[in-house]
mmCIF file of C-alpha atoms in Angstrom:
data_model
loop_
_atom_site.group_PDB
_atom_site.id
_atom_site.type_symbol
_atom_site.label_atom_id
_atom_site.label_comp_id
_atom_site.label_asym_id
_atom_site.label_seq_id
_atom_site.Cartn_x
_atom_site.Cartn_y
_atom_site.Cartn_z
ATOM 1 C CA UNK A 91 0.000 0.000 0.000
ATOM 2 C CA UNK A 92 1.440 2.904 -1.237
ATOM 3 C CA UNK A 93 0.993 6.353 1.232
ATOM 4 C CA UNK A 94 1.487 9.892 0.640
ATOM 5 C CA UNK A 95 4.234 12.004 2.840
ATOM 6 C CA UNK A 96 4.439 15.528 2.859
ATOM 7 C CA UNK A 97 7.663 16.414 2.020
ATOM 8 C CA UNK A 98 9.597 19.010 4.412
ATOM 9 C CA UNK A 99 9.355 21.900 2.474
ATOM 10 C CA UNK A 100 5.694 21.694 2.457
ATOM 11 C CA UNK A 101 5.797 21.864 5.619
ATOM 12 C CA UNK A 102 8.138 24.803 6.522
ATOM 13 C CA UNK A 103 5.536 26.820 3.808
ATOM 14 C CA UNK A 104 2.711 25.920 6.161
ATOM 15 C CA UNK A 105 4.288 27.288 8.460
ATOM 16 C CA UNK A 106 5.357 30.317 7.295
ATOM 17 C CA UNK A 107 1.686 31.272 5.961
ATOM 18 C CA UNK A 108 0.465 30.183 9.333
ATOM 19 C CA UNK A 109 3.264 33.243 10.600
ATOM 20 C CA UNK A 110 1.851 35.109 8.461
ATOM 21 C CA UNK A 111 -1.844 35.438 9.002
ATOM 22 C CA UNK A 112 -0.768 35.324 13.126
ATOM 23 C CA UNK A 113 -0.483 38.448 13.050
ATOM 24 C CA UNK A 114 2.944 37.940 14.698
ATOM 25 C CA UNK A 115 5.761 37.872 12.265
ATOM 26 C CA UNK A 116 7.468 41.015 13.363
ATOM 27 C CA UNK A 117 7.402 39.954 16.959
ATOM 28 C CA UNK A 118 8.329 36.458 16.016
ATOM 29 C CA UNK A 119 12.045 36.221 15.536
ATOM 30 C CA UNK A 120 12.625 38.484 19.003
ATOM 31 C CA UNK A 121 10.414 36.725 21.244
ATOM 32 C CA UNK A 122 11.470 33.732 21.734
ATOM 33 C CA UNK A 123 12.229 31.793 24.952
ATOM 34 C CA UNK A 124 16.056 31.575 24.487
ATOM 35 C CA UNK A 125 15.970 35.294 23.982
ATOM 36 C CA UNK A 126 13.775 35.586 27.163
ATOM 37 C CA UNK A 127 16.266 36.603 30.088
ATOM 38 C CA UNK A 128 14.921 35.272 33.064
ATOM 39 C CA UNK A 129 16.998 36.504 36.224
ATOM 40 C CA UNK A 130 15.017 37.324 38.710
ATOM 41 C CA UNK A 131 12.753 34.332 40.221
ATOM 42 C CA UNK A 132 9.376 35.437 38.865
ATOM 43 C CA UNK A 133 10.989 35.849 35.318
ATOM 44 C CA UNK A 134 12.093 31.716 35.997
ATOM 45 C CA UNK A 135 8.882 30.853 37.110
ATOM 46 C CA UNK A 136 6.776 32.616 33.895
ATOM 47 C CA UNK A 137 9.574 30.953 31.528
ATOM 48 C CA UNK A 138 9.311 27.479 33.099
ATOM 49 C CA UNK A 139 5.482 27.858 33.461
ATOM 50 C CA UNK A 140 4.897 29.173 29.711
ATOM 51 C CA UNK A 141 7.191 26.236 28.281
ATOM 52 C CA UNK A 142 5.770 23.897 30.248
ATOM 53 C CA UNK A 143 1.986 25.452 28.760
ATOM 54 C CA UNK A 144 3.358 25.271 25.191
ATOM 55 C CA UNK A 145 4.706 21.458 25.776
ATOM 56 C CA UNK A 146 1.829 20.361 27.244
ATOM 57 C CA UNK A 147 -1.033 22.333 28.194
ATOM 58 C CA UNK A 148 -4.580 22.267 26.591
ATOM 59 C CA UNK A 149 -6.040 24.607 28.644
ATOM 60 C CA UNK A 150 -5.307 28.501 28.921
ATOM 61 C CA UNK A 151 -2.110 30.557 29.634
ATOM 62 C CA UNK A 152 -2.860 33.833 31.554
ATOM 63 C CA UNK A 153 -0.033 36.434 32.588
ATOM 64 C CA UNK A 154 -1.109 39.507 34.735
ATOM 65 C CA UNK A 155 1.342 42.442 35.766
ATOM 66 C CA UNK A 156 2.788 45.576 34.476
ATOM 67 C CA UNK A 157 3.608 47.237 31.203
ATOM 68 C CA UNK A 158 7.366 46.491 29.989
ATOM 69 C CA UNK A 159 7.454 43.012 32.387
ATOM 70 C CA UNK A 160 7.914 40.687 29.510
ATOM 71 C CA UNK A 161 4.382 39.563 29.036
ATOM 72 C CA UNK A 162 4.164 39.946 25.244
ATOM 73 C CA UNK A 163 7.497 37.926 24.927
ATOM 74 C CA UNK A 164 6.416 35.089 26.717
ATOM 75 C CA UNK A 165 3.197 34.922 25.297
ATOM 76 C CA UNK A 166 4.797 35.036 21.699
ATOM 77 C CA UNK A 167 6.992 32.761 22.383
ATOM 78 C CA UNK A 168 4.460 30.368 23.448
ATOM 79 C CA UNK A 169 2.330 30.820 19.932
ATOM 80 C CA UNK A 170 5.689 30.036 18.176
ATOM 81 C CA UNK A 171 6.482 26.730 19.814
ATOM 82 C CA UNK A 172 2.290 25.859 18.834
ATOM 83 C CA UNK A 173 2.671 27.439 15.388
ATOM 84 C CA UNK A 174 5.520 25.010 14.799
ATOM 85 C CA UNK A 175 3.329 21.992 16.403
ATOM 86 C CA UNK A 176 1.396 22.697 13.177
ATOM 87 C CA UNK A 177 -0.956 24.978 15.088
ATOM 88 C CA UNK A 178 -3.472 28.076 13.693
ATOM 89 C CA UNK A 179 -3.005 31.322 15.669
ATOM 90 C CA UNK A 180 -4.155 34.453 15.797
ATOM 91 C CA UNK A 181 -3.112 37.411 17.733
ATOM 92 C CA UNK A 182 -5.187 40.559 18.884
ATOM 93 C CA UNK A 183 -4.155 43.874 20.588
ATOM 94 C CA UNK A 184 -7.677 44.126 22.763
ATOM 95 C CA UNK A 185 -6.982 48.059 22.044
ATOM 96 C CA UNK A 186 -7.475 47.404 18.354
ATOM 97 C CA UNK A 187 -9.955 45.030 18.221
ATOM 98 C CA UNK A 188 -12.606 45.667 20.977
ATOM 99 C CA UNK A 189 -13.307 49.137 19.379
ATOM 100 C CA UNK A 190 -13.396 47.194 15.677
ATOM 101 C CA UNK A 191 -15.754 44.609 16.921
ATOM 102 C CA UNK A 192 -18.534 47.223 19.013
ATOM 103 C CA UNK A 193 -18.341 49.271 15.453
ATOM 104 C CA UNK A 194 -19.542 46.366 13.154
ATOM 105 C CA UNK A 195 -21.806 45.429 15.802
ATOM 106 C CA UNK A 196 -25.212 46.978 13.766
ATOM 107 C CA UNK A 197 -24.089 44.945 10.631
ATOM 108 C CA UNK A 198 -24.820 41.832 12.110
ATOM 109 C CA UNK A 199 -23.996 39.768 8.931
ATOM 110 C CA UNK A 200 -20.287 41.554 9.680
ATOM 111 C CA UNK A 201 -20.069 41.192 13.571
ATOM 112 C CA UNK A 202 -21.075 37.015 12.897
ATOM 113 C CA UNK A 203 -18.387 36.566 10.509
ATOM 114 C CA UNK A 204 -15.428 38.502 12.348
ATOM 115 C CA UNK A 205 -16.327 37.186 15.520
ATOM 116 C CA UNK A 206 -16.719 32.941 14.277
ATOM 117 C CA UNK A 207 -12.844 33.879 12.996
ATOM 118 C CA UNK A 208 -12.192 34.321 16.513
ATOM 119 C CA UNK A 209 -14.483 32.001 18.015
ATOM 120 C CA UNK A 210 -12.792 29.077 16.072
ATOM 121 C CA UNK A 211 -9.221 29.769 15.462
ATOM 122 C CA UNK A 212 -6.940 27.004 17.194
ATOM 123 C CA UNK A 213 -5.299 29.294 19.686
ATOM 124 C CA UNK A 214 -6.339 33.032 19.941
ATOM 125 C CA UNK A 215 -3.710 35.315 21.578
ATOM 126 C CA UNK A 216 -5.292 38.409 23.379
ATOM 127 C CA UNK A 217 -2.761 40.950 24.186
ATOM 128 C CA UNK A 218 -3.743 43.740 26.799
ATOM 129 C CA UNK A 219 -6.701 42.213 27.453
ATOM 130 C CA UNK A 220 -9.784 44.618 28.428
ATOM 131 C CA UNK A 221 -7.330 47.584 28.391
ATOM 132 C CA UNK A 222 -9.049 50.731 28.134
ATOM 133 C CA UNK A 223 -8.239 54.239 28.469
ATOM 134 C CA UNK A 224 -8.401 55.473 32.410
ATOM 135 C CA UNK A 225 -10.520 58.283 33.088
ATOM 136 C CA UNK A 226 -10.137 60.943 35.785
ATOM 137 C CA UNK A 227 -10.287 59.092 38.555
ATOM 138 C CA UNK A 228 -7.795 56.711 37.155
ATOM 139 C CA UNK A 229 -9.851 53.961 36.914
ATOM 140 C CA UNK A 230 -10.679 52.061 33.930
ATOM 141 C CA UNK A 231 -14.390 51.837 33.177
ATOM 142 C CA UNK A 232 -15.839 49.454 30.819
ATOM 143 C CA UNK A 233 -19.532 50.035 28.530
ATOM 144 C CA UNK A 234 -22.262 47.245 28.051
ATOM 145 C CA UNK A 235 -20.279 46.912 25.225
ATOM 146 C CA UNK A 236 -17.276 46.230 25.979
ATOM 147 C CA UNK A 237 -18.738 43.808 28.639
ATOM 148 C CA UNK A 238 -20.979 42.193 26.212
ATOM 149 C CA UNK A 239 -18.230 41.436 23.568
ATOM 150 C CA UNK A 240 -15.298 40.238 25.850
ATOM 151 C CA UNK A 241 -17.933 37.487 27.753
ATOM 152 C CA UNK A 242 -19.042 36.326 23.668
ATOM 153 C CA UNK A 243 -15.679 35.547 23.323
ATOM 154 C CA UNK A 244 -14.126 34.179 26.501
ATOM 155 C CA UNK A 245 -17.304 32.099 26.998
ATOM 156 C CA UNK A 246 -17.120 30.674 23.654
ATOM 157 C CA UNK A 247 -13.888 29.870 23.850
ATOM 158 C CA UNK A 248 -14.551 27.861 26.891
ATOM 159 C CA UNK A 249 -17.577 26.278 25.846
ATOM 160 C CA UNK A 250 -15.174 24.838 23.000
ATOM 161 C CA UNK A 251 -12.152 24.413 24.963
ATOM 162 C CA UNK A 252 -10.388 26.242 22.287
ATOM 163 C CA UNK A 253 -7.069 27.342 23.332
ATOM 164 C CA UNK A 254 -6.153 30.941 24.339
ATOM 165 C CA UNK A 255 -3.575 32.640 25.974
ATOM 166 C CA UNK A 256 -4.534 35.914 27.414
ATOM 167 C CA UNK A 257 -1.610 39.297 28.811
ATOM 168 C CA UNK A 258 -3.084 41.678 30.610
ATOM 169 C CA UNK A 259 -2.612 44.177 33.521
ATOM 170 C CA UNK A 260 -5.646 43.067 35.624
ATOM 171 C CA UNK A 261 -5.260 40.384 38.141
ATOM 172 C CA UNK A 262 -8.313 37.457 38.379
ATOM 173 C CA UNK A 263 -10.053 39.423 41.060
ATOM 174 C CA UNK A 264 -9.832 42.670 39.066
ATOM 175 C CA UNK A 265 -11.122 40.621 35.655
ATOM 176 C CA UNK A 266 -13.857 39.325 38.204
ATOM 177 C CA UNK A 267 -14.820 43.255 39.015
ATOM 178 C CA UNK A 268 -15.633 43.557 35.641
ATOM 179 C CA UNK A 269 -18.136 40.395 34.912
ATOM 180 C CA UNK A 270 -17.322 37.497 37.656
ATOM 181 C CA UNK A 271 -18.755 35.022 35.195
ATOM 182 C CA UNK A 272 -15.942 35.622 33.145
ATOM 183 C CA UNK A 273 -13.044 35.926 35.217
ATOM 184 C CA UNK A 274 -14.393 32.470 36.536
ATOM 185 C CA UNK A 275 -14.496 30.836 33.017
ATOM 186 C CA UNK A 276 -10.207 32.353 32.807
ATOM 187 C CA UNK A 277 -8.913 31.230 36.029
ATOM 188 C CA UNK A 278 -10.728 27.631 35.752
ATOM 189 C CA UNK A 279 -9.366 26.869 32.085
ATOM 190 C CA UNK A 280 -5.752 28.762 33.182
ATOM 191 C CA UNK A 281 -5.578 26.972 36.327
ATOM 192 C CA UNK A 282 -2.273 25.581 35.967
ATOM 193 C CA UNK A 283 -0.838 28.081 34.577
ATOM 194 C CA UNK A 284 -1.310 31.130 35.346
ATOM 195 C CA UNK A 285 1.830 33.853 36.105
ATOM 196 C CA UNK A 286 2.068 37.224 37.996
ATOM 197 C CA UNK A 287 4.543 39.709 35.815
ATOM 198 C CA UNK A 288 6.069 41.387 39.435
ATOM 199 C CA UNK A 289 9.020 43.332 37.664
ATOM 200 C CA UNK A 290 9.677 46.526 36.787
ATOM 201 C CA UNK A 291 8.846 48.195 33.381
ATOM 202 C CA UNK A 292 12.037 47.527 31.236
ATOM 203 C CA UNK A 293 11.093 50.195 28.600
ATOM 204 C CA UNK A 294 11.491 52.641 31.165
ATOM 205 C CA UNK A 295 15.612 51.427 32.315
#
């Protein structure tokens, strides 16, 4: 019986288209865990925890902490190991998309088909999630909206157990301020693996 074997460079175009439409290729050669420099213990802990999460883990990765801690590295360097298990991934600033999803939200033919992209990719990366500008009180303060659109998404991607891995500045308790039935769905599918970002913002040294 004769079978068919798909020859390397195949393969290695895959994988470069799957780069590609990540949404990560600039970030991609940088952020990677070798180039990761993990010194202090929590920077050991998040390396050792995010490998171990990109080896095995079918759940959800979840890093909370500070601007400039490394969070986007780590979580890049995660979707490159799973790209190059033969993986689909997609990566979204929450900035960027949040406001781009509550403005299609009228053309509901629109809104279906952008959000089922994100709904059924294999792994969805969601950088900075529910970020929004603070207002004078320095608080952040999120719509309906904004509300409405981030549970869609996080529940859907639960109900599927579709992989996600999720940077943000909020800790659990602060996600569960905003909708508790959400922050519940995150820390039960990240449990496992889920790392505080403790340092100091890099950009700033």
């Amino acid at each position: 019986v004769l079978t068919a074997r798909e020859c390397q460079c195949m393969a290695k175009r895959r994988n470069l288209l799957r780069i590609q439409k990540s949404g990560l290729e600039r970030m991609m050669e940088d952020y990677t865990f070798d180039k990761f420099q993990a010194v202090e213990e929590w920077q050991k802990n998040a390396k050792n925890t995010a490998k171990a999460y990109a080896a095995f883990g079918d759940g959800w990765f979840l890093i909370c902490g500070k601007p400039g801690t490394g969070k986007t590295h780590i979580c890049t360097a995660i979707c490159k190991v799973l790209m190059e298990m033969g993986m689909s991934v997609r990566y979204e600033l929450w900035r960027e998309l949040a406001p781009s999803m509550k403005a299609s939200v009228n053309d509901r033919e629109e809104y279906t088909g952008m959000m089922n992209k994100l709904k059924s990719i294999d792994v969805l990366y969601l950088d900075d999630f529910l970020k929004t500008r603070k207002s004078d009180d320095n608080r952040r303060h999120y719509t309906d909206a904004d509300v409405n659109f981030a549970f869609e998404l996080i529940n859907a991607r639960y109900v599927n157990r579709k992989r996600t891995i999720i940077s943000t500045e909020l800790s659990i308790g602060e996600i569960m301020e905003v909708d508790e039935a959400m922050g519940s769905r995150i820390a039960e599918m990240a449990k496992g693996y889920i790392v505080k970002a403790e340092g100091e913002n890099w950009r700033l040294k």
